[in-house]
């Protein structure tokens, strides 16, 4: 059967041999190499592992990872990407859950497990020109990749994305995001985070070039600011948290980076102030806000932002749903709510995953049929207005304080609208009975203040916040920090702060 991604890569490799698909600091890899090296590894995998079980691919932001993914696809296997910065305990849990045929380990493998191929062996298999028969390429309802996300029990859940799910997503990306042939894409999100799919496959389907931004670069501001102009990027894909970091550099603008013409954000809410700054810095660029959980294949809504949209709405809209998908806002009885009312966001259509790998219990909790179509309960609160979806926080980050129900994300949103505040995260402090006793806010300021001035600043921030939220939503304590903790996927780690406050 046909696999459009495999076919397109073969077509590029035959018609433009020198086109580069991945550009590392000291080496460029062409589409011809991508096709031929993956053919050889796929030939070995399809012969050695004929059953269509998952294959773990372990490593960092490098071309060999992408070549290995493609080899798995050609050999009829789903791949399970694990980033090499993943804690050993989590790697162990994923290995236990995935029940994989083998591990392709491009970085040093942290466990003592069987059927592990090290880097040297993998490269040898890629270069031995093994005959690839192509008997069972991943297609239709076959599982394309499995990405493990955090589970409430501490056990990771493997989200299974099929070929059809992925094609629904990539077709939308190619039609609705103003992408062109041969663009240079930022490749920053770890491959174990599904945001990476937003740059990986659109790039490969448009003869684009992936430019990696390793974790070590992000952690070193001088290196990061120096390196970005050298990347000559056209398309920027990241979480809003990363762009907020980069905007600290006054030279991150259209004048200094004229080739940067397309921004795509996903993974967390895009603050209005950040969107405004970006529009001011890059007036000629397209800036897309998107929304979607891993379980519905990266993203299902988008909007191209401009100053009119930002002036019209209090929060940045998540956008319109893609044409083959539907968004429903349901109440706690599972009934549809009219426009303007807040409820749970439910997504239905061809992007919805078939469920969690080997986990029917968790699958049945959130995956179901709605009006005869596969659907997913997101756990996100939202509403529809003017045909646009708006985010209203996580259902599971709702708390009750003194009888009042409130959404932590809503408080964060109002905090970051204050001129002095660059980033914020509100957290509850519980008493011994498990009730919320106090509300705290961790604050990153736009400019540092002396410790002696913090009390006056806190008072002023509370007064300003009181103008936009109910008095019971104003945090009791403000804690000033240089930065907020991030998850491995580049999102603010609220759970870590909650644990700190309540330890």
XYZ file of C-alpha atoms in Angstrom:
503
model
C 0.000 0.000 0.000
C 1.035 3.615 -0.535
C 2.761 5.715 2.122
C 2.791 9.365 0.956
C 5.711 10.332 3.206
C 7.957 7.481 2.016
C 6.970 8.185 -1.606
C 7.646 11.933 -1.326
C 11.094 11.400 0.218
C 11.978 8.937 -2.554
C 10.783 11.456 -5.145
C 12.906 14.287 -3.655
C 15.961 12.008 -3.426
C 15.660 11.030 -7.104
C 14.898 14.496 -8.499
C 17.134 16.710 -6.362
C 19.924 14.571 -4.941
C 21.774 17.414 -3.241
C 18.797 18.831 -1.312
C 19.680 18.792 2.392
C 17.144 17.388 4.856
C 19.153 17.886 8.081
C 21.947 20.338 8.805
C 24.143 19.603 11.810
C 27.017 21.826 12.948
C 29.639 19.724 11.180
C 27.656 17.695 8.626
C 24.820 18.053 6.121
C 22.604 15.063 5.244
C 20.804 14.954 1.890
C 17.433 13.441 0.998
C 19.363 10.876 -1.068
C 21.186 9.768 2.101
C 17.924 9.794 4.075
C 16.319 7.485 1.518
C 19.244 5.131 0.920
C 20.444 4.772 4.535
C 16.884 4.162 5.763
C 16.354 1.584 2.966
C 19.365 -0.411 4.115
C 18.372 -0.352 7.818
C 14.746 -1.139 6.884
C 15.939 -4.145 4.868
C 17.590 -5.547 7.983
C 14.626 -4.744 10.267
C 11.939 -6.244 8.005
C 13.932 -9.472 7.708
C 14.949 -9.738 11.386
C 11.673 -8.541 12.947
C 8.832 -9.546 10.599
C 6.034 -8.928 13.153
C 4.774 -5.325 13.343
C 5.833 -4.624 16.936
C 7.161 -1.220 18.089
C 10.845 -0.298 17.885
C 12.368 2.135 20.410
C 14.638 4.817 18.920
C 16.813 6.540 21.550
C 18.896 9.687 21.008
C 18.932 13.469 20.580
C 18.330 16.111 17.910
C 20.238 14.532 15.021
C 19.779 13.235 11.499
C 20.387 9.598 12.453
C 17.213 9.683 14.566
C 15.107 10.737 11.561
C 16.781 8.119 9.338
C 15.977 5.481 11.978
C 12.321 6.612 12.207
C 11.978 6.276 8.439
C 13.624 2.835 8.482
C 11.070 1.660 11.074
C 8.227 3.018 8.903
C 9.562 1.298 5.768
C 9.941 -1.985 7.676
C 6.322 -1.900 8.889
C 7.067 -0.959 12.519
C 5.833 1.897 14.657
C 8.650 3.788 16.341
C 8.843 4.941 19.970
C 11.091 8.037 20.253
C 12.895 8.506 23.575
C 15.037 11.603 24.102
C 18.475 10.948 25.574
C 17.843 13.505 28.348
C 15.024 11.314 29.708
C 15.623 10.156 33.325
C 16.717 6.521 33.574
C 13.658 5.543 35.664
C 11.289 6.874 33.010
C 13.208 5.112 30.218
C 12.838 1.909 32.220
C 9.062 2.415 32.573
C 8.667 3.102 28.827
C 10.677 -0.037 27.965
C 8.410 -2.044 30.273
C 5.245 -0.612 28.683
C 6.356 -0.633 25.024
C 7.219 -4.338 24.689
C 9.457 -3.390 21.751
C 11.123 -5.704 19.196
C 14.435 -3.961 19.740
C 16.112 -0.678 20.663
C 18.025 1.498 18.195
C 20.244 3.458 20.577
C 22.117 6.360 18.963
C 23.218 7.675 22.365
C 24.572 5.598 25.227
C 21.745 3.309 26.375
C 21.191 3.679 30.152
C 19.718 0.211 30.864
C 20.832 -3.373 30.799
C 18.283 -4.763 28.322
C 18.308 -7.205 25.411
C 18.129 -6.500 21.662
C 19.863 -3.120 21.880
C 21.733 -1.898 18.790
C 24.387 0.720 19.570
C 25.342 3.647 17.342
C 28.226 1.868 15.651
C 26.055 -1.131 14.738
C 23.176 1.061 13.499
C 25.468 3.075 11.203
C 27.024 -0.173 9.939
C 23.539 -1.531 9.121
C 22.683 1.736 7.339
C 25.823 1.572 5.211
C 25.813 -2.102 4.224
C 23.382 -1.610 1.275
C 21.006 -4.322 2.478
C 18.281 -5.020 -0.087
C 14.988 -3.449 1.019
C 11.937 -5.367 -0.224
C 9.236 -2.956 0.997
C 6.767 -5.716 1.778
C 5.051 -4.109 4.782
C 5.478 -0.336 4.869
C 3.368 1.432 7.520
C 0.112 2.673 5.930
C -3.596 3.276 6.525
C -4.555 2.262 10.082
C -1.096 0.919 11.001
C 0.494 2.628 14.012
C 3.081 5.163 12.780
C 4.572 6.262 16.090
C 3.916 5.910 19.830
C 4.717 8.875 22.052
C 4.699 8.293 25.803
C 3.110 11.051 27.870
C 2.883 11.388 31.647
C 0.147 9.412 33.348
C -1.663 10.415 36.556
C -0.477 7.198 38.227
C 3.160 8.035 37.409
C 3.192 5.380 34.675
C 3.690 6.814 31.165
C 0.896 6.239 28.623
C 1.788 5.403 25.024
C -0.309 7.473 22.593
C -0.657 5.517 19.328
C -0.819 7.650 16.181
C -1.744 5.886 12.957
C -0.583 6.669 9.424
C -4.093 8.015 8.664
C -3.957 10.249 11.776
C -0.599 11.656 10.656
C -1.689 12.270 7.057
C -4.795 14.119 8.279
C -2.442 16.392 10.249
C 0.238 16.906 7.563
C -2.337 17.576 4.808
C -3.769 20.376 6.955
C -0.300 21.757 7.727
C 0.563 21.906 4.015
C -2.724 23.584 3.074
C -3.317 26.025 5.964
C 0.077 27.240 7.218
C 1.513 29.096 4.235
C 4.483 26.708 3.951
C 6.696 26.712 0.847
C 9.171 24.326 -0.746
C 12.783 24.235 0.521
C 12.289 26.231 3.731
C 14.571 25.908 6.754
C 12.706 24.644 9.845
C 13.728 24.994 13.479
C 14.010 21.480 14.950
C 14.027 22.183 18.693
C 11.353 20.063 20.371
C 12.688 16.666 21.480
C 11.465 13.880 19.197
C 9.758 12.343 22.238
C 7.489 15.441 22.371
C 4.856 15.490 19.636
C 5.463 19.182 18.916
C 8.482 17.850 16.952
C 6.031 16.332 14.450
C 4.956 19.896 13.548
C 8.375 20.618 12.057
C 9.585 17.114 11.117
C 6.959 15.912 8.641
C 5.942 19.247 7.068
C 9.672 19.804 6.390
C 10.136 16.350 4.822
C 7.018 16.760 2.672
C 8.174 20.137 1.275
C 11.853 19.288 0.641
C 12.685 21.432 3.678
C 15.802 21.396 5.855
C 15.666 20.695 9.602
C 18.010 22.832 11.732
C 18.528 21.393 15.236
C 18.609 23.484 18.401
C 19.990 21.150 21.099
C 19.104 21.467 24.777
C 22.669 22.589 25.601
C 22.201 25.632 23.351
C 18.910 26.644 24.987
C 20.546 26.487 28.419
C 23.327 28.879 27.328
C 21.819 32.296 26.491
C 24.950 33.837 24.891
C 25.360 30.764 22.670
C 21.635 30.722 21.848
C 21.528 34.404 20.854
C 24.729 34.046 18.799
C 23.540 30.868 17.035
C 20.035 31.899 15.928
C 21.180 34.336 13.180
C 23.586 31.671 11.858
C 20.698 29.211 11.411
C 19.016 31.307 8.670
C 15.611 29.960 9.701
C 12.410 30.437 7.723
C 9.994 28.521 9.966
C 10.045 28.681 13.774
C 8.189 25.892 15.641
C 8.237 25.927 19.467
C 6.304 26.344 22.679
C 5.533 29.949 23.715
C 7.951 29.558 26.664
C 10.930 29.269 24.315
C 10.001 32.331 22.266
C 9.620 34.350 25.494
C 13.211 33.425 26.332
C 14.474 34.379 22.885
C 12.598 37.706 22.903
C 14.914 38.799 25.742
C 17.433 39.435 22.962
C 16.557 42.862 21.449
C 18.120 41.765 18.144
C 15.594 38.950 17.725
C 13.548 40.855 15.135
C 12.728 41.042 11.443
C 15.482 43.542 10.750
C 18.222 41.208 12.004
C 16.479 37.981 10.889
C 14.774 38.861 7.588
C 14.448 35.207 6.482
C 12.268 34.267 9.494
C 8.786 34.438 8.002
C 6.640 31.834 9.756
C 6.064 31.174 13.484
C 4.032 28.218 14.750
C 3.222 27.771 18.440
C 1.711 24.815 20.262
C 1.996 22.960 23.556
C 0.769 25.666 25.958
C -1.179 28.923 25.959
C 0.388 31.795 24.006
C 0.309 34.893 26.272
C -1.112 38.012 24.655
C 1.930 40.142 25.587
C 4.235 37.640 23.893
C 2.121 37.634 20.734
C 2.107 41.463 20.685
C 5.893 41.658 21.086
C 6.367 39.167 18.277
C 4.051 41.081 15.940
C 5.967 44.280 16.678
C 9.338 42.611 16.088
C 8.287 40.673 12.957
C 5.560 42.741 11.263
C 5.878 40.847 7.959
C 5.877 37.315 9.377
C 2.960 34.892 9.695
C 2.346 34.033 13.355
C 0.188 30.961 13.970
C -1.297 29.955 17.290
C -2.434 26.329 17.408
C -4.015 23.894 19.839
C -4.289 20.159 20.241
C -3.326 17.349 22.608
C -0.929 14.522 21.682
C -3.980 12.208 21.537
C -5.367 14.097 18.511
C -2.099 14.269 16.540
C -0.252 17.439 17.541
C -2.828 20.176 16.758
C -6.355 20.585 15.384
C -6.945 24.366 15.423
C -5.008 27.329 14.077
C -5.234 31.073 13.640
C -2.960 33.563 11.892
C -2.597 36.408 14.376
C -2.710 40.136 13.676
C -3.164 43.265 15.806
C -6.945 43.377 15.124
C -7.409 39.899 16.614
C -5.265 40.712 19.642
C -7.158 43.976 20.220
C -10.549 42.269 19.921
C -10.087 39.401 22.374
C -8.900 39.314 25.979
C -7.013 36.030 25.444
C -5.272 34.839 22.285
C -7.722 32.597 20.380
C -6.715 28.987 19.687
C -8.256 29.342 16.245
C -10.623 27.492 13.932
C -10.760 23.719 13.808
C -9.338 22.019 10.720
C -11.875 21.104 8.058
C -12.025 17.325 8.661
C -12.418 17.630 12.445
C -15.025 18.907 14.915
C -14.739 20.616 18.295
C -17.535 20.128 20.823
C -17.940 21.908 24.162
C -19.684 19.523 26.569
C -21.025 19.900 30.098
C -20.417 17.299 32.829
C -23.438 15.314 31.586
C -21.905 15.001 28.118
C -24.364 17.450 26.553
C -23.369 20.059 23.960
C -23.183 23.620 25.209
C -24.059 26.688 23.117
C -21.406 29.159 21.944
C -20.041 31.343 24.729
C -20.459 28.756 27.500
C -17.449 27.099 29.128
C -17.224 23.327 29.183
C -14.837 20.490 28.364
C -13.244 20.539 24.904
C -13.986 17.290 23.050
C -12.360 16.631 19.671
C -13.753 14.233 17.062
C -12.507 13.229 13.626
C -9.681 11.479 11.750
C -6.889 12.965 13.907
C -8.083 11.142 17.041
C -5.696 8.417 18.204
C -6.837 4.788 18.429
C -5.919 4.891 22.133
C -3.117 4.141 24.559
C -0.795 1.224 23.792
C -1.720 -1.889 25.788
C -3.829 0.196 28.175
C -7.558 -0.417 27.547
C -8.569 0.942 30.959
C -7.039 4.407 30.399
C -8.163 4.334 26.738
C -11.790 3.793 27.717
C -11.669 6.720 30.166
C -11.055 9.357 27.483
C -11.607 7.841 24.022
C -15.176 7.236 22.868
C -17.565 7.675 19.939
C -19.442 10.961 19.729
C -22.190 11.179 17.118
C -20.714 8.052 15.508
C -17.177 9.505 15.145
C -14.006 8.677 17.147
C -13.623 11.338 19.855
C -11.319 12.331 22.704
C -12.046 14.098 26.002
C -9.206 16.590 26.392
C -9.616 17.562 30.055
C -9.232 21.170 28.855
C -11.865 23.798 29.563
C -12.823 26.062 26.682
C -15.539 27.877 24.794
C -16.443 28.699 21.200
C -17.020 32.289 20.084
C -17.170 33.670 16.510
C -16.228 30.185 15.262
C -12.987 30.367 17.273
C -11.903 28.152 20.157
C -10.715 29.793 23.401
C -8.761 28.054 26.143
C -9.957 28.387 29.711
C -7.422 26.206 31.492
C -7.194 22.605 32.639
C -10.197 20.950 34.226
C -7.742 19.239 36.617
C -6.115 22.567 37.629
C -9.374 23.882 38.986
C -9.262 24.432 42.739
C -11.714 25.480 45.436
C -10.663 28.107 47.983
C -13.091 29.205 50.669
C -15.901 27.701 48.599
C -14.974 29.573 45.423
C -14.043 27.529 42.350
C -11.226 28.960 40.245
C -8.900 27.972 37.431
C -5.161 28.389 38.064
C -4.482 29.086 34.381
C -6.999 31.917 34.480
C -5.102 33.583 37.354
C -1.798 33.121 35.458
C -3.322 34.767 32.405
C -4.293 37.890 34.338
C -0.936 38.030 36.140
C 1.045 38.098 32.887
C -1.047 40.978 31.565
C 0.542 43.166 34.265
C 3.335 45.275 32.776
C 5.931 44.274 35.381
C 5.355 40.509 34.942
C 7.091 38.415 32.287
C 5.918 34.973 33.431
C 3.767 33.626 36.249
C 2.519 30.383 37.720
C -0.035 30.209 40.524
C -0.117 27.196 42.845
C -2.262 26.059 45.785
C -0.948 25.298 49.271
C -2.931 22.540 51.000
C -3.565 21.962 54.696
C -3.315 18.556 56.412
C -6.904 17.774 55.493
C -6.100 18.258 51.796
C -8.066 21.497 51.442
C -6.601 24.554 49.722
C -5.409 26.877 52.464
C -3.566 29.538 50.487
C -2.869 30.649 46.925
C 0.714 31.479 45.920
C 2.109 33.005 42.732
C 5.613 32.458 41.390
C 6.586 35.552 39.390
C 9.338 36.271 36.859
C 9.661 40.050 36.493
C 10.463 41.976 33.318
C 13.145 43.834 35.306
C 14.843 42.884 38.569
C 13.968 44.768 41.745
C 15.805 45.019 45.053
C 14.582 42.717 47.788
C 13.766 45.832 49.837
C 11.278 46.935 47.141
C 9.468 43.607 46.849
C 6.824 44.339 49.486
C 5.728 47.578 47.780
C 5.782 45.848 44.383
C 3.646 42.975 45.675
C 1.100 45.415 47.046
C 0.962 47.241 43.719
C 0.609 44.014 41.722
C -2.203 42.836 43.996
C -4.046 46.137 43.536
C -3.649 45.986 39.747
C -4.730 42.344 39.636
C -7.797 43.158 41.708
C -9.015 45.360 38.852
C -9.421 42.349 36.535
C -10.192 39.346 38.793
C -12.407 38.629 41.782
C -10.702 39.407 45.098
C -10.650 35.711 46.093
C -8.504 34.984 43.006
C -5.673 37.310 44.078
C -2.758 35.188 45.394
C -1.915 35.650 49.077
C 1.845 35.463 48.521
C 4.069 36.440 45.612
C 7.398 34.626 45.244
C 9.885 36.303 42.889
C 12.172 33.993 40.920
C 14.608 34.388 38.014
C 12.881 31.685 35.989
C 10.154 29.063 36.270
C 10.904 25.338 36.112
C 10.197 23.746 32.739
C 9.169 20.228 31.866
C 11.367 18.321 29.437
C 8.942 19.410 26.712
C 9.462 23.119 27.385
C 6.252 23.843 29.279
C 5.995 25.523 32.683
C 6.143 22.733 35.289
C 3.282 23.670 37.613
C 3.313 20.236 39.253
C 6.924 20.695 40.412
C 6.023 24.021 42.053
C 2.946 22.480 43.716
C 5.173 19.728 45.124
C 7.715 22.312 46.379
C 5.056 24.389 48.117
C 3.472 21.366 49.772
C 6.556 19.336 50.687
